[in-house]
Short mmCIF file of C-alpha atoms in Angstrom, two decimals:
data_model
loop_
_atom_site.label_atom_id
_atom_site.label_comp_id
_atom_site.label_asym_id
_atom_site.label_seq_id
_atom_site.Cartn_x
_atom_site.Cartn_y
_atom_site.Cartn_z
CA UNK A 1 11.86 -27.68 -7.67
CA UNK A 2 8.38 -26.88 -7.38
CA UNK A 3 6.78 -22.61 -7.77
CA UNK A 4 5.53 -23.27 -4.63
CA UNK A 5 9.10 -24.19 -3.31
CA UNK A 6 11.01 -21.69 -5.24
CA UNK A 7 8.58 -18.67 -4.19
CA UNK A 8 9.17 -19.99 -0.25
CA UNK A 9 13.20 -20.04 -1.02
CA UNK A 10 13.03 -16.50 -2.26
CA UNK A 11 10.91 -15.25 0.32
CA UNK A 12 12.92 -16.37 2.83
CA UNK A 13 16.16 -15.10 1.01
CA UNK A 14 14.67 -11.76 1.32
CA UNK A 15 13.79 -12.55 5.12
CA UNK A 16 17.79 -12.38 5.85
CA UNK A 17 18.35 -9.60 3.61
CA UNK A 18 18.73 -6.58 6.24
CA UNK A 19 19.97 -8.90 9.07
CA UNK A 20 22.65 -7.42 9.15
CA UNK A 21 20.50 -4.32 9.99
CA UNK A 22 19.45 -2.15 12.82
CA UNK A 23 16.14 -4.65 14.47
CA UNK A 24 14.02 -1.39 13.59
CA UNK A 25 15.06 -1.27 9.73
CA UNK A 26 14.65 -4.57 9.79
CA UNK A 27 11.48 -5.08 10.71
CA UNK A 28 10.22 -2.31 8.47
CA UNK A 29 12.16 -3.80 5.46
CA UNK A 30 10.17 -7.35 6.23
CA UNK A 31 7.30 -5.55 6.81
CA UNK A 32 7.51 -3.45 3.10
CA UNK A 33 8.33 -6.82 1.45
CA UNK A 34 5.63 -8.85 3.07
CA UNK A 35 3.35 -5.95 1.73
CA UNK A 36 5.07 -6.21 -1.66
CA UNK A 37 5.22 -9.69 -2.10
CA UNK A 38 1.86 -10.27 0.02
CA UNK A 39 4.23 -13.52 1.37
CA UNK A 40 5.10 -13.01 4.80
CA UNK A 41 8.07 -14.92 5.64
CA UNK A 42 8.19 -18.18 7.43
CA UNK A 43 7.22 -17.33 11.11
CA UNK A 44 6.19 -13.46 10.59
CA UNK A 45 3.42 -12.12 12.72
CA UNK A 46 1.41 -9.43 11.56
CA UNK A 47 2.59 -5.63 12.70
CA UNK A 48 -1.07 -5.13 13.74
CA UNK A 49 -3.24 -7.51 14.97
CA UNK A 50 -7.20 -6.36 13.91
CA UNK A 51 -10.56 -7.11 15.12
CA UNK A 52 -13.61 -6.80 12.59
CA UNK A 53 -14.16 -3.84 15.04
CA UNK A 54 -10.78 -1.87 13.79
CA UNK A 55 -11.56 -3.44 10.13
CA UNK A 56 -14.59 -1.59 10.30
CA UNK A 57 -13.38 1.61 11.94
CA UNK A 58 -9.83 2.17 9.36
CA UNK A 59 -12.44 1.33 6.81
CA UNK A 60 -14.68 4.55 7.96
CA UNK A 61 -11.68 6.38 8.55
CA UNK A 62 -10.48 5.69 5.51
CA UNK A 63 -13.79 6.84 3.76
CA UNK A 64 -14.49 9.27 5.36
CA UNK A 65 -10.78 11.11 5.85
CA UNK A 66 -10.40 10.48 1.96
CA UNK A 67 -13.55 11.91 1.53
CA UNK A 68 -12.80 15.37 3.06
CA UNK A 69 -9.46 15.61 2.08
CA UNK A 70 -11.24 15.23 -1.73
CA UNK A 71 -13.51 18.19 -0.74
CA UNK A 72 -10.89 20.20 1.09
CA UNK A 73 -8.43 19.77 -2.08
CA UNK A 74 -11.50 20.36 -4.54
CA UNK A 75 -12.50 23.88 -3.10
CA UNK A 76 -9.03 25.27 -2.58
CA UNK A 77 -6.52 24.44 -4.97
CA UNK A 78 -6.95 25.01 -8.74
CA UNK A 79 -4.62 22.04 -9.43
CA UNK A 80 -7.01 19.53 -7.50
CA UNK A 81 -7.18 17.16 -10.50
CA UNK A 82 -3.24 17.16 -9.99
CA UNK A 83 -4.05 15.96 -6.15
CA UNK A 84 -7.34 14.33 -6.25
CA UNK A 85 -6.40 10.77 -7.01
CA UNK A 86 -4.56 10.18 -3.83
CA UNK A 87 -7.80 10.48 -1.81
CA UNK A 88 -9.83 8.68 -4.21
CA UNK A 89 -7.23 6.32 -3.61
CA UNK A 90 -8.29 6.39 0.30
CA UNK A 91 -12.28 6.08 -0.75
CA UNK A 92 -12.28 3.25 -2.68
CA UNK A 93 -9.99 1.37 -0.75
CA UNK A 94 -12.64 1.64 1.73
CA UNK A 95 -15.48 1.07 -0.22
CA UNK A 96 -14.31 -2.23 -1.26
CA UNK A 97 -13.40 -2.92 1.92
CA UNK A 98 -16.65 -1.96 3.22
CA UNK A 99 -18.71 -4.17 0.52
CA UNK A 100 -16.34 -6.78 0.16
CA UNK A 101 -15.29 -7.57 3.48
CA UNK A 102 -17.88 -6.34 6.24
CA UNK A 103 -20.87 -6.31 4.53
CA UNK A 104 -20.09 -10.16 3.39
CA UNK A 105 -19.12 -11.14 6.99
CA UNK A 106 -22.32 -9.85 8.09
CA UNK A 107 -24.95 -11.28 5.33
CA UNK A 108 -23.19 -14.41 6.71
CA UNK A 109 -24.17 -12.88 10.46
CA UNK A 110 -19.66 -13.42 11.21
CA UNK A 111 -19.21 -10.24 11.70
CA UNK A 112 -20.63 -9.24 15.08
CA UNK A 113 -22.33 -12.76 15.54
CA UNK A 114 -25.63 -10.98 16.40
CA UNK A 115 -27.91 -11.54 13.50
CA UNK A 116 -29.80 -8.00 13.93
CA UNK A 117 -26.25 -5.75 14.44
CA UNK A 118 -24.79 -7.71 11.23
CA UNK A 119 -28.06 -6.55 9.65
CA UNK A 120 -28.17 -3.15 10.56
CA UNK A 121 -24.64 -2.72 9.66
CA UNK A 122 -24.91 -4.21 6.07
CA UNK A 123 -28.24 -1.77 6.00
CA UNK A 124 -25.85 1.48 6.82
CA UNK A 125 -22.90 0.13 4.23
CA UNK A 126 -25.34 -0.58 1.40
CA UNK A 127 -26.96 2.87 2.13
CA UNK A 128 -23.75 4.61 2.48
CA UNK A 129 -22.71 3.06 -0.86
CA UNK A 130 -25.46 3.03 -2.68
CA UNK A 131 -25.33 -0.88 -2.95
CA UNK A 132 -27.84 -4.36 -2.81
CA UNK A 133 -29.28 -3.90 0.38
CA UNK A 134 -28.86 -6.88 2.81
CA UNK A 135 -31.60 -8.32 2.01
CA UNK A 136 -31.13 -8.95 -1.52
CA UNK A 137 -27.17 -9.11 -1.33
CA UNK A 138 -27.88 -12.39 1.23
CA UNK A 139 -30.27 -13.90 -1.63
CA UNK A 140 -27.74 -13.11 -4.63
CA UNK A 141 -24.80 -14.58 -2.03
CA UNK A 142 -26.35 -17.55 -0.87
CA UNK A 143 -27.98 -18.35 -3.87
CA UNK A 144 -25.57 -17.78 -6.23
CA UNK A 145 -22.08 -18.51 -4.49
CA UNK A 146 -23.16 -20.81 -2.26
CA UNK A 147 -26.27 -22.64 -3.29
CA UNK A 148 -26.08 -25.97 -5.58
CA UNK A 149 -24.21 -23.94 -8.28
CA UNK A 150 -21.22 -23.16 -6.23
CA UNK A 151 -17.79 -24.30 -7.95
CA UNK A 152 -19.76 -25.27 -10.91
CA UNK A 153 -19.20 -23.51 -14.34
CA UNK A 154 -22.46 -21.88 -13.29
CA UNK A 155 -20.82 -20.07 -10.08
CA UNK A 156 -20.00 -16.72 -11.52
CA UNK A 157 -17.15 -16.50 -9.61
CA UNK A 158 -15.76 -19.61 -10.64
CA UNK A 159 -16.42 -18.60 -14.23
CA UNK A 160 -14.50 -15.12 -13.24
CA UNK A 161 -11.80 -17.59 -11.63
CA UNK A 162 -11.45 -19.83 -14.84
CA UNK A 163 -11.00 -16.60 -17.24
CA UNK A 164 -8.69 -15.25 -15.24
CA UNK A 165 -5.95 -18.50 -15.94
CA UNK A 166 -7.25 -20.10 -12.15
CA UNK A 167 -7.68 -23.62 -12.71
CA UNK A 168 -9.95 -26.36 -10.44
CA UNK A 169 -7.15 -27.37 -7.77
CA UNK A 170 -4.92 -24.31 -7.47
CA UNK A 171 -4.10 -23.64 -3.96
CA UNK A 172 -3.33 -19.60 -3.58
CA UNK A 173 0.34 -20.07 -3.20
CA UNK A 174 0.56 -21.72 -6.59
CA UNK A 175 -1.06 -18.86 -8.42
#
């Protein structure tokens, strides 16, 4: 029996775990174990279906909410350090979001599919946090992930990949 196999079998035990169970419970049950896991059983749809649109506005939300409830919890309570990390939680989250997932879509002009709006966007992100501007984080990208180096042992993130255990081959459900 194969990982790949044996990770699909348990999955899908867990699938008709709470059958038994109100649809409601259910549903949240698959839904906490798909989030747990990050394998959605066989046949799951997503609770929420997102544009790049509400990707990019939970990401702002989630900045900027975290962001004041830091502040608000900062000048009020004396035990802030005590409270602080959930919203920090909320602003990085974002963040990465932000950098990793918008501001790549759009230095590869996906996000909007209007070359200046992708551009301008990137420009506000890598302003907002204090990153490459676009500019320079489409050179570094396209040169170094996907120019002649890319998958090579001079692709950083392949190198990243190969220290981390990843070998050439692996699909993501046999990690």
């Amino acid at each position: 029996m194969t990982h790949k196999h044996e990770t699909a079998q348990v999955r899908e035990k867990l699938a008709r775990l709470g059958l038994s169970w109100p649809k409601p419970l259910y549903h949240v049950l698959q839904e906490f174990l798909t989030w747990l896991t990050g394998k959605p059983y066989w046949g799951q749809q997503p609770l929420l279906h997102q544009t790049p649109w509400t990707h990019l506005a939970t990401a702002c939300l989630s900045l900027f909410g975290g962001a004041g409830v830091a502040w608000a919890i900062a000048s009020s309570s004396p035990l802030y350090w005590v409270f602080l990390p959930i919203p920090w939680l909320f602003v990085v989250g974002a963040a990465r979001k932000l950098q990793t997932n918008i501001s790549h879509q759009s230095v590869h002009f996906n996000f909007s599919r209007n070359k200046i709006a992708d551009r301008i966007l990137c420009e506000i992100i890598s302003t907002l946090l204090l990153t490459q501007d676009f500019e320079a984080y489409r050179r570094n990208h396209i040169k170094d992930h996907h120019g002649k180096n890319f998958a090579t042992t001079e692709d950083p993130d392949a190198v990243f990949l190969l220290e981390l255990g990843f070998s050439p081959g692996m699909r993501d459900d046999d990690a």
